[in-house]
PDB file of C-alpha atoms in Angstrom:
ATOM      1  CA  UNK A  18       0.000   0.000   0.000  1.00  0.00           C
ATOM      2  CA  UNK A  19       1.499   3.582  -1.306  1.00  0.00           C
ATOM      3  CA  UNK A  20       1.606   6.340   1.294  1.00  0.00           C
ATOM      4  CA  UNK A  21       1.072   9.758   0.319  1.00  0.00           C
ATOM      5  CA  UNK A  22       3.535  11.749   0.079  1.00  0.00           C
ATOM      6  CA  UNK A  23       3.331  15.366   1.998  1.00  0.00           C
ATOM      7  CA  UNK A  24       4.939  18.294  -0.457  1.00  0.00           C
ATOM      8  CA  UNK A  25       8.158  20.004   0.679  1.00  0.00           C
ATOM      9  CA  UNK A  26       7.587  23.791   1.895  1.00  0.00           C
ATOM     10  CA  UNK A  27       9.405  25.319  -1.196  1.00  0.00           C
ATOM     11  CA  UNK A  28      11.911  27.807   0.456  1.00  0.00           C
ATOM     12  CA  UNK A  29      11.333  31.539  -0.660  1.00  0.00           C
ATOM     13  CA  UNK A  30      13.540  32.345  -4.065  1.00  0.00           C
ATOM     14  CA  UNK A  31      16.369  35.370  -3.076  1.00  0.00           C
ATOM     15  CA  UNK A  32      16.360  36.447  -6.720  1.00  0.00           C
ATOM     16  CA  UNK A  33      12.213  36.487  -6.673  1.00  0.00           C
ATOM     17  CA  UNK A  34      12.083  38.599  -3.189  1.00  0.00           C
ATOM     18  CA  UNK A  35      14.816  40.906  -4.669  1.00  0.00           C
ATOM     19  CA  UNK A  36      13.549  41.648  -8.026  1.00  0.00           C
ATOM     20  CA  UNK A  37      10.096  42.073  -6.316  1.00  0.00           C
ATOM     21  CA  UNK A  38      11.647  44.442  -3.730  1.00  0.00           C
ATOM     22  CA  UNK A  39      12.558  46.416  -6.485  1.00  0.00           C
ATOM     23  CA  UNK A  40       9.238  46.450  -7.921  1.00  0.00           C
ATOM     24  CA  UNK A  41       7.961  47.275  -4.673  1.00  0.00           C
ATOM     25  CA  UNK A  42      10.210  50.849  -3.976  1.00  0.00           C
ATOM     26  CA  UNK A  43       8.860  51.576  -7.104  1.00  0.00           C
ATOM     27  CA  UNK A  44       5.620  51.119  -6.724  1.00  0.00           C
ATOM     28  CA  UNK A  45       4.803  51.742  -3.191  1.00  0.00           C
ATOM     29  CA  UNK A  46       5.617  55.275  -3.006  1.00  0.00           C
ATOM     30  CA  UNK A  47       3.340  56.402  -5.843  1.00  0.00           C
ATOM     31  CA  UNK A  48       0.478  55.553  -3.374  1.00  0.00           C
ATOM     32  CA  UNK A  49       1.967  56.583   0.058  1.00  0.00           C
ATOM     33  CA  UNK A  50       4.101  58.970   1.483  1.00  0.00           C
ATOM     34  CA  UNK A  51       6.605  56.685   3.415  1.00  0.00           C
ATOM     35  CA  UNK A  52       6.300  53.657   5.180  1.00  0.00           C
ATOM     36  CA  UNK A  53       7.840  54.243   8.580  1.00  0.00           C
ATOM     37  CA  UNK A  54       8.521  52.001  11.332  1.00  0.00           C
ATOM     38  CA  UNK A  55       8.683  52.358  15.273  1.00  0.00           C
ATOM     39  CA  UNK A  56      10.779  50.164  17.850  1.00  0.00           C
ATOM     40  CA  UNK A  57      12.716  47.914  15.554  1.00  0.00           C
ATOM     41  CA  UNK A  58      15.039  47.416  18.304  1.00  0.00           C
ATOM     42  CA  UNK A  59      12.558  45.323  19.895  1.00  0.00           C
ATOM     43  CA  UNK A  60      12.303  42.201  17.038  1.00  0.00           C
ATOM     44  CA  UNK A  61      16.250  42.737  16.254  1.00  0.00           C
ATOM     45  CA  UNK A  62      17.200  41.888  19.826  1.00  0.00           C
ATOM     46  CA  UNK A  63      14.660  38.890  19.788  1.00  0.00           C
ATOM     47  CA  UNK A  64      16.123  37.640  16.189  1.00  0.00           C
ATOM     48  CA  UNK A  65      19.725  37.953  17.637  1.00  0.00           C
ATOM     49  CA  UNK A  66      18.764  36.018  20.439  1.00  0.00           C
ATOM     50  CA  UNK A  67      16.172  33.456  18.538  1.00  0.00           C
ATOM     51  CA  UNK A  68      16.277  30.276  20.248  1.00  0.00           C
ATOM     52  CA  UNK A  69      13.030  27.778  19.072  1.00  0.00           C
ATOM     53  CA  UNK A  70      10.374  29.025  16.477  1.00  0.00           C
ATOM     54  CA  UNK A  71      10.048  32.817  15.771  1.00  0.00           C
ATOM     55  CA  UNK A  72       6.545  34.332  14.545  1.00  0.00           C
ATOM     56  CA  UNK A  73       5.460  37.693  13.756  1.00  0.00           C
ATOM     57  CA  UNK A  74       1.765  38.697  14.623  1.00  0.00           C
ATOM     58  CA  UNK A  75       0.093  41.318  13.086  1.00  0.00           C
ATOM     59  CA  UNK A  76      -2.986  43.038  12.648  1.00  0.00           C
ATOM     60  CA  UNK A  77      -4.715  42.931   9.211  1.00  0.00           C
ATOM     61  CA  UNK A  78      -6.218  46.165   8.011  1.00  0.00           C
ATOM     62  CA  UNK A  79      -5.354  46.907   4.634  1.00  0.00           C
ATOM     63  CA  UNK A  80      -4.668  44.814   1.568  1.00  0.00           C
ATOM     64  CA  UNK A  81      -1.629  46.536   1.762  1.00  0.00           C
ATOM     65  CA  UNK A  82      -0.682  44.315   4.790  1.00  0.00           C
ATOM     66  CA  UNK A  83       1.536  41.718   2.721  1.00  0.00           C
ATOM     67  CA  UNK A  84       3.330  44.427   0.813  1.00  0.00           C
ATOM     68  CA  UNK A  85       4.201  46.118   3.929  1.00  0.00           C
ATOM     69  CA  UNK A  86       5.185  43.159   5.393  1.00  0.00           C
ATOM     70  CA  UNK A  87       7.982  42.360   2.704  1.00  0.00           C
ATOM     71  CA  UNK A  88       9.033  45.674   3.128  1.00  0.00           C
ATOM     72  CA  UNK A  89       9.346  45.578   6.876  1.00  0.00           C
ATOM     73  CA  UNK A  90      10.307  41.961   7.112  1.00  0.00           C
ATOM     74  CA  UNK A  91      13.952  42.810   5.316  1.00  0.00           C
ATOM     75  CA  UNK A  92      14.443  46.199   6.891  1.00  0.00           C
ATOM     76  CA  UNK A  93      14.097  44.311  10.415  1.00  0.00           C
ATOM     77  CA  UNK A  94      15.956  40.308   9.555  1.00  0.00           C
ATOM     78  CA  UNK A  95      16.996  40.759   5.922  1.00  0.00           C
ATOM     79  CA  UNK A  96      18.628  37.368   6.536  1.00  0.00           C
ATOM     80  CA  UNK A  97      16.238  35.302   7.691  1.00  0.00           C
ATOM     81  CA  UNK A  98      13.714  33.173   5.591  1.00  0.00           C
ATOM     82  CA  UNK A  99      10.155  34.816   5.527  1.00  0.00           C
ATOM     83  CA  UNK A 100       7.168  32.737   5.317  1.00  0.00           C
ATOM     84  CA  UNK A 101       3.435  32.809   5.665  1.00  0.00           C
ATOM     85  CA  UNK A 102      -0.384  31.547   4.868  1.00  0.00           C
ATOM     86  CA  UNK A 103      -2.868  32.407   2.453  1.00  0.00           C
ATOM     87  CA  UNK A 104      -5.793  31.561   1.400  1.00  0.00           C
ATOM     88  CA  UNK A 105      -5.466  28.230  -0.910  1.00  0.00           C
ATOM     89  CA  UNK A 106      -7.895  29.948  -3.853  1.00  0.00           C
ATOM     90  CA  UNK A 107      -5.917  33.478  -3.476  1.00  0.00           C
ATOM     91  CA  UNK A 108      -2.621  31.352  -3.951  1.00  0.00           C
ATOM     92  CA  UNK A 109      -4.114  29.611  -7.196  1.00  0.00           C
ATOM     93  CA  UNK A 110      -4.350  32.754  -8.553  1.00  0.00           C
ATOM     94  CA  UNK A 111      -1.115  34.389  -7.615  1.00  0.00           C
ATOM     95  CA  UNK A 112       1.067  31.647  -7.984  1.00  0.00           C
ATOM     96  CA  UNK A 113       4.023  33.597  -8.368  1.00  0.00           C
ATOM     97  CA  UNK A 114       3.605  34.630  -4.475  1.00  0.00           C
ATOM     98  CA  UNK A 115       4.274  30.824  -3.511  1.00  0.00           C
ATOM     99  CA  UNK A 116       8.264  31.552  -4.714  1.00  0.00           C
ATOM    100  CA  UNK A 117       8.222  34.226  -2.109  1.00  0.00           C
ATOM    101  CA  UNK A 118       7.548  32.415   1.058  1.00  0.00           C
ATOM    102  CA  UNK A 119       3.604  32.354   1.048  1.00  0.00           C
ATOM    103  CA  UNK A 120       2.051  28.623   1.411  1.00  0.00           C
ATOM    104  CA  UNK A 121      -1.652  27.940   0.360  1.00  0.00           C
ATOM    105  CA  UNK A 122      -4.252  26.800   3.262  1.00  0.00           C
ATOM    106  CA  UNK A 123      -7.725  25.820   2.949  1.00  0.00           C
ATOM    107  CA  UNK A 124     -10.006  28.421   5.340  1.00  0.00           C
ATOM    108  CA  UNK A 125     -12.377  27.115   7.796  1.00  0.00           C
ATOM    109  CA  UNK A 126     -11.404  23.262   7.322  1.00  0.00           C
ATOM    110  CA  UNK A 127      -9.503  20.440   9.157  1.00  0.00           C
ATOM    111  CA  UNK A 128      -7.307  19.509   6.072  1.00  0.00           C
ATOM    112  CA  UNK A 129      -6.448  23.559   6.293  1.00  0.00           C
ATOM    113  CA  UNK A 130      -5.589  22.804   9.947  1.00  0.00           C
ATOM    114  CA  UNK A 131      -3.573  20.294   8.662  1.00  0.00           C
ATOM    115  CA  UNK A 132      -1.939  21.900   5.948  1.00  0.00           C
ATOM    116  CA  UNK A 133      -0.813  24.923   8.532  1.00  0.00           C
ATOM    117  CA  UNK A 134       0.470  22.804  11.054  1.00  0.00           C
ATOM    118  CA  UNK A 135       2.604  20.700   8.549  1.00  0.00           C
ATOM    119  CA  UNK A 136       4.086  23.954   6.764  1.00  0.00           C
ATOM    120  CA  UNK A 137       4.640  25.019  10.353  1.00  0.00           C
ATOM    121  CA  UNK A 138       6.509  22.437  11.417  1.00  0.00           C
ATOM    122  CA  UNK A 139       8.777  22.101   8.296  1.00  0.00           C
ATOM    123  CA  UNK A 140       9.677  26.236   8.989  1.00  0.00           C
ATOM    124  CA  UNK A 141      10.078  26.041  12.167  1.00  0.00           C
ATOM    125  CA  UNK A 142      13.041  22.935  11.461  1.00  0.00           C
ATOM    126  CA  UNK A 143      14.837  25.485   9.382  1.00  0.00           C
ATOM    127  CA  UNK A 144      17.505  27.898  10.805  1.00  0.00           C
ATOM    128  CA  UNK A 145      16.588  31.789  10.633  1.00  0.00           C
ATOM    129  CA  UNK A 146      13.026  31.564   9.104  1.00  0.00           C
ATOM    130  CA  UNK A 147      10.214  33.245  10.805  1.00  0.00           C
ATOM    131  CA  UNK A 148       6.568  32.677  10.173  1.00  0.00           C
ATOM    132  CA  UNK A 149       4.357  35.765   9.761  1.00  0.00           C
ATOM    133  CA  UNK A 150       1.046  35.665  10.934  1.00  0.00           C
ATOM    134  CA  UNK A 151      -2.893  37.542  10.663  1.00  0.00           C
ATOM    135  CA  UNK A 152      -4.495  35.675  13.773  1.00  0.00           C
ATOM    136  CA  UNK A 153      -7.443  37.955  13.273  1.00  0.00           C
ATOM    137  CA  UNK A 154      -7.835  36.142  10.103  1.00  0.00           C
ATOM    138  CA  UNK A 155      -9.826  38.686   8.139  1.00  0.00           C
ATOM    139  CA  UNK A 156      -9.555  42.390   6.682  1.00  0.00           C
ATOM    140  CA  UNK A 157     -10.375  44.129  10.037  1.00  0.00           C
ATOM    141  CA  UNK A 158     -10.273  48.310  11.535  1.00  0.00           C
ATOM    142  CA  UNK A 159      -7.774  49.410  13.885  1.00  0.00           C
ATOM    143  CA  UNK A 160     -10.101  50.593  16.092  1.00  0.00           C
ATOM    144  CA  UNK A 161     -12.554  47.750  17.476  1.00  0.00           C
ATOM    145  CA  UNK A 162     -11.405  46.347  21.491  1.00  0.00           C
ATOM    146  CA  UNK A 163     -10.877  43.791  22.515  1.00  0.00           C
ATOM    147  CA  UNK A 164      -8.790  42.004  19.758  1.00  0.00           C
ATOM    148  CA  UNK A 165     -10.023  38.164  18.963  1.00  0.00           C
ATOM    149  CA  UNK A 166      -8.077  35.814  17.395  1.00  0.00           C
ATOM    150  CA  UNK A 167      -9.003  32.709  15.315  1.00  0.00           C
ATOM    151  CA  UNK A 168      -7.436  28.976  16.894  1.00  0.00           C
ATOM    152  CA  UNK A 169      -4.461  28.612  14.852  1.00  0.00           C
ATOM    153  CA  UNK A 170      -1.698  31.013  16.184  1.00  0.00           C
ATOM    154  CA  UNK A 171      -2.605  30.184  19.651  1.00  0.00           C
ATOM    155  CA  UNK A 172      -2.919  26.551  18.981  1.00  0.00           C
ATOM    156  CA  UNK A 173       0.565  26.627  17.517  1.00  0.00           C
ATOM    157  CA  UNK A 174       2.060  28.522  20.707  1.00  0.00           C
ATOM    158  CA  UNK A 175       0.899  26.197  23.066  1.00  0.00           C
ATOM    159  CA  UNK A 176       1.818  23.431  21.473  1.00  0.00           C
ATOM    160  CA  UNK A 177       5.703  24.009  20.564  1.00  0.00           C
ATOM    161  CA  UNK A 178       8.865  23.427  22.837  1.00  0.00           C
ATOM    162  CA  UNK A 179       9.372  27.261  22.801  1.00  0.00           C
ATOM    163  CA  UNK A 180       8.426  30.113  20.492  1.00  0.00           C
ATOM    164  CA  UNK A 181       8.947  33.594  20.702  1.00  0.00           C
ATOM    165  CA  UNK A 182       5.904  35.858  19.246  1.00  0.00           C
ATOM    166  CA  UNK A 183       6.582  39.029  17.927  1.00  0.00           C
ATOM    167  CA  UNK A 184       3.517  41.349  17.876  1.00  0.00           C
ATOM    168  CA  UNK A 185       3.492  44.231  14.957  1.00  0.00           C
ATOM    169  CA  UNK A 186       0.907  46.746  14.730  1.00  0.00           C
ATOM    170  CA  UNK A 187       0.078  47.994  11.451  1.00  0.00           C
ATOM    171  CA  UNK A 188      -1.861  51.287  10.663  1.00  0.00           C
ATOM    172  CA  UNK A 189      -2.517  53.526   7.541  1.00  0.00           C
ATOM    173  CA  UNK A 190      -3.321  57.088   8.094  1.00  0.00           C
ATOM    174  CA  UNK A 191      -3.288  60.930   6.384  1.00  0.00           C
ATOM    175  CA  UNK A 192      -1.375  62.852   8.136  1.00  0.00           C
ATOM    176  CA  UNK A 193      -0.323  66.709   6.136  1.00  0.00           C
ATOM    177  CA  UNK A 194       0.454  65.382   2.359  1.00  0.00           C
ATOM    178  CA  UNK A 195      -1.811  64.295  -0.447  1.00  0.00           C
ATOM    179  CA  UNK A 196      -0.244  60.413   0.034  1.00  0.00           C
ATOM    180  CA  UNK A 197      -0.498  58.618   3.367  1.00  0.00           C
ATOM    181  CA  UNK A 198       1.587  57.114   5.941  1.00  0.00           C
ATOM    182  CA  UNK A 199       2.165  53.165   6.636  1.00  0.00           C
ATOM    183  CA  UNK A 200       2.858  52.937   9.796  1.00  0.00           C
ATOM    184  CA  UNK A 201       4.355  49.905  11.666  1.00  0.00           C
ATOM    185  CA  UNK A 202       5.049  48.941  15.401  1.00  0.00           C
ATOM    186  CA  UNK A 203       7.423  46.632  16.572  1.00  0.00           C
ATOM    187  CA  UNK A 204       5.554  45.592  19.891  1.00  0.00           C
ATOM    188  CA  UNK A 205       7.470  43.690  23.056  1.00  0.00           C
ATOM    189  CA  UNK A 206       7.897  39.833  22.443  1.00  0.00           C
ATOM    190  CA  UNK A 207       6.043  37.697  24.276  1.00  0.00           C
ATOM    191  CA  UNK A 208       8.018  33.917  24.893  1.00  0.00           C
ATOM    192  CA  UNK A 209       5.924  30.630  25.458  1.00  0.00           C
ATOM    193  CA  UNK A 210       7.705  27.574  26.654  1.00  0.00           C
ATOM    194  CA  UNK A 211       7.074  24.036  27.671  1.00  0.00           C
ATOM    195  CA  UNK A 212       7.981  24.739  31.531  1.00  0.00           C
ATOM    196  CA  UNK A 213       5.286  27.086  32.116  1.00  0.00           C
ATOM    197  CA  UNK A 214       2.734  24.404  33.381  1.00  0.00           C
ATOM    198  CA  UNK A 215       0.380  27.003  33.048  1.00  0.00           C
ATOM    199  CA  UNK A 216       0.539  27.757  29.545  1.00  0.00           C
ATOM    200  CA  UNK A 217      -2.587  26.313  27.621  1.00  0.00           C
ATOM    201  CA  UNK A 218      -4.505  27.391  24.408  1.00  0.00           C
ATOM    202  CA  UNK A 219      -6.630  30.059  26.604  1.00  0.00           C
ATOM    203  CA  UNK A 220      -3.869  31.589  28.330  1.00  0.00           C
ATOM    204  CA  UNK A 221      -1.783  32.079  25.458  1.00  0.00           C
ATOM    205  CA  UNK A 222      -4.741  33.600  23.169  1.00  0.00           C
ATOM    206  CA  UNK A 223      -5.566  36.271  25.587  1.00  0.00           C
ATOM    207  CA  UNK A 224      -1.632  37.270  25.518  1.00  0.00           C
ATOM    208  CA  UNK A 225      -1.188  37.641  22.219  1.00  0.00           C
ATOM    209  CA  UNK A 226      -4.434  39.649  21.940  1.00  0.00           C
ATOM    210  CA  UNK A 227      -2.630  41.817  24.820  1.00  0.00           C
ATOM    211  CA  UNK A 228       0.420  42.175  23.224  1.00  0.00           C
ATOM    212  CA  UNK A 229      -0.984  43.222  19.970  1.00  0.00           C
ATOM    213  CA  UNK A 230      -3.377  45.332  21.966  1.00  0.00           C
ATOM    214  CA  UNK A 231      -0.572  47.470  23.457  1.00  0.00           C
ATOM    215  CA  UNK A 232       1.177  47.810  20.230  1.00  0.00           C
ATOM    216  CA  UNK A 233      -1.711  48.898  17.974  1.00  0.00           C
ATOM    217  CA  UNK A 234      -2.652  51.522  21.168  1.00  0.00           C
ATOM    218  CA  UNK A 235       0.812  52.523  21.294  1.00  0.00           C
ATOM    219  CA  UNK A 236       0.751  53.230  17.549  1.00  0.00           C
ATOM    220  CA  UNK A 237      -2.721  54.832  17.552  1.00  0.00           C
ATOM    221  CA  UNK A 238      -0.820  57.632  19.352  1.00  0.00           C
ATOM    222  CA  UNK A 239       1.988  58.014  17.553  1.00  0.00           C
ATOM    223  CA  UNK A 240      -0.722  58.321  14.355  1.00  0.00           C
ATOM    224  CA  UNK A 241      -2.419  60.780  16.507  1.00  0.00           C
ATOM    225  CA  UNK A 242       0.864  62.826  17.207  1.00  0.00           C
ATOM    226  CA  UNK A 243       2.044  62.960  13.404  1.00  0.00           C
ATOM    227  CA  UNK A 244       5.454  63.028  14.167  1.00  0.00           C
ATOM    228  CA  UNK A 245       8.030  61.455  12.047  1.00  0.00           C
ATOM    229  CA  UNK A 246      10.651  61.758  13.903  1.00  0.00           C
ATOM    230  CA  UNK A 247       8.932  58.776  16.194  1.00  0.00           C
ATOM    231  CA  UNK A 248      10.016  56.387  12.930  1.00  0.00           C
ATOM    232  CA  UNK A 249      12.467  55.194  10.837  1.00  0.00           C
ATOM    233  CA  UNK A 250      11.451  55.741   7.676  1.00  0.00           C
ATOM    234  CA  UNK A 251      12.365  52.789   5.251  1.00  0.00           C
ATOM    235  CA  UNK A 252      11.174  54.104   2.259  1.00  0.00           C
ATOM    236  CA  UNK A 253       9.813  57.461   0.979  1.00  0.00           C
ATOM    237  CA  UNK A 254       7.250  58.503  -1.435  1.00  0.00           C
ATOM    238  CA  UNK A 255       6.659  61.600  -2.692  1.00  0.00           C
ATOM    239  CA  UNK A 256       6.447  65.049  -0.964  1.00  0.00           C
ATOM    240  CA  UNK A 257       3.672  67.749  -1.966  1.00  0.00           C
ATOM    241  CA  UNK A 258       0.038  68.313  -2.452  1.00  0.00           C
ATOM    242  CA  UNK A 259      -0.212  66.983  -5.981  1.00  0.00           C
ATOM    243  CA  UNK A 260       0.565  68.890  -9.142  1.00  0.00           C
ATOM    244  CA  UNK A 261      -3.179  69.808  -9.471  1.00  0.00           C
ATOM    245  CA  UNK A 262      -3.156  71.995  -6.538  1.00  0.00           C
ATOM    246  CA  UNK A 263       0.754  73.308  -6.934  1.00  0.00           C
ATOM    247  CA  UNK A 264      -0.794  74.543 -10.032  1.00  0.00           C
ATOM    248  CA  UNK A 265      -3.367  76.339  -8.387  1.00  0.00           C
ATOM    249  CA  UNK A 266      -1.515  77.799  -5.843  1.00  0.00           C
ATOM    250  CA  UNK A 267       1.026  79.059  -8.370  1.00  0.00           C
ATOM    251  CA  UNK A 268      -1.537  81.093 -10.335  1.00  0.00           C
ATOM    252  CA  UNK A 269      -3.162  82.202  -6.648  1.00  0.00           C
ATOM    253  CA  UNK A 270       0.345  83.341  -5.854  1.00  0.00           C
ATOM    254  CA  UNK A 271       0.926  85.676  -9.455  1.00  0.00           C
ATOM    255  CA  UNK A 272      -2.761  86.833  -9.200  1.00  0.00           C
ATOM    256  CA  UNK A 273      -2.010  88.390  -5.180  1.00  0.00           C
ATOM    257  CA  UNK A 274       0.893  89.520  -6.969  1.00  0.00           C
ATOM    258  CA  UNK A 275      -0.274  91.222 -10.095  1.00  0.00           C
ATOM    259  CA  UNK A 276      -3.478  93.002  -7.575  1.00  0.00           C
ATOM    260  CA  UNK A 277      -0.784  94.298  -5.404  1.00  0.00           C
ATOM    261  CA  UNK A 278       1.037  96.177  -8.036  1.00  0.00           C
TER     262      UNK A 278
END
């Protein structure tokens, strides 16, 4: 009798992520004015220090999220291997994403359960590769308390030897140009281990919703304050209030200056 055999976890293609990169600085800024990010220290002292499986936890409010991500995931561990879910139909039609570290899952099934946990497991046996992670597991605001989680990131916490989670807040907002801001926040790491006897499913969901709770707060005022100098930026769009409205304050400007004389 034949056993099946379970598919290898393709590892993401350097060339792919760098020619995509490329794409990306020159796409990204036509549609916002930077994308700036607050606290890397926090995730480059856990990566330095990574011992057992490393995941990144963020929020999911934007379509923009996985963009971002790429983006933020080489500014903070440009070495490590970068990998994470999607939805099995999205990843039939954007194959090309599967060279780059995403892996298709079935939504709202066991086999997807399945498929997770195996793609988990064969990252997570790989040196410097961290998993990124939506545990909302939809499009949701910034703004709704408390946080909830679907099963699977918490499931996969409390069932590992040791993992460190590393929360991320992610928030898009206007702030004084015509483009806006992506903002990202590196959050404190929370560690789970086998030798806390206490640590079960439960215990481990609510924090993870804390963590991520204190980091998208702790953004939602730096948004608030609108000051850049909170960030590193990591890549800059353009400046200005579009050429529409340069144009009209040019002719404003000659017109004052033409009634004045």
């Amino acid at each position: 009798m034949k056993t099946a055999r379970r598919s290898v976890l393709p590892r993401p293609s350097r060339a792919m992520l760098t020619w995509f990169r490329l794409y990306l600085r020159w796409y990204v800024p036509r549609h916002f004015r930077a994308v700036r990010l607050a606290h890397a220290a926090r995730f480059e002292q856990a990566a330095r220090e990574e011992t057992g499986a490393l995941v990144v936890a963020l929020n999911h409010p934007s379509w923009w999220d996985p963009l971002t991500c790429m983006l933020v995931a080489h500014a903070l561990m440009p070495e490590h291997d970068h990998y994470g879910p999607m939805d099995a139909v999205e990843a039939e039609r954007y194959g090309i994403l599967r060279r780059m570290g995403l892996f298709p899952v079935e939504q709202h099934s066991p086999r997807g359960a399945a498929q997770f946990l195996r793609a988990s497991q064969q990252i997570f046996s790989r040196p410097r590769s961290v998993l990124w992670m939506t545990p909302q597991g939809a499009f949701t605001d910034v703004r709704p308390r408390p946080l909830t989680f679907r099963a699977g990131l918490s499931v996969l916490a409390a069932r590992l030897p040791r993992v460190t989670v590393l929360p991320l807040a992610v928030e898009y907002a206007f702030w004084n140009e015509r483009l806006p801001e992506a903002l990202v926040n590196c959050g404190a790491p929370e560690i789970f281990s086998a030798t806390d006897e206490s640590r079960t499913v439960e215990s481990v969901d609510a924090r993870l919703a804390g963590a991520l709770t204190a980091a998208s707060d702790e953004l939602m005022q730096m948004s608030v304050a609108r000051n850049a100098a909170d960030f590193e930026t990591i890549l800059e769009g353009g400046r200005g209030m579009g050429s529409i409205y340069s144009v009209w304050q040019s002719l404003a400007h000659r017109r004052g200056r033409h009634t004045q004389t």
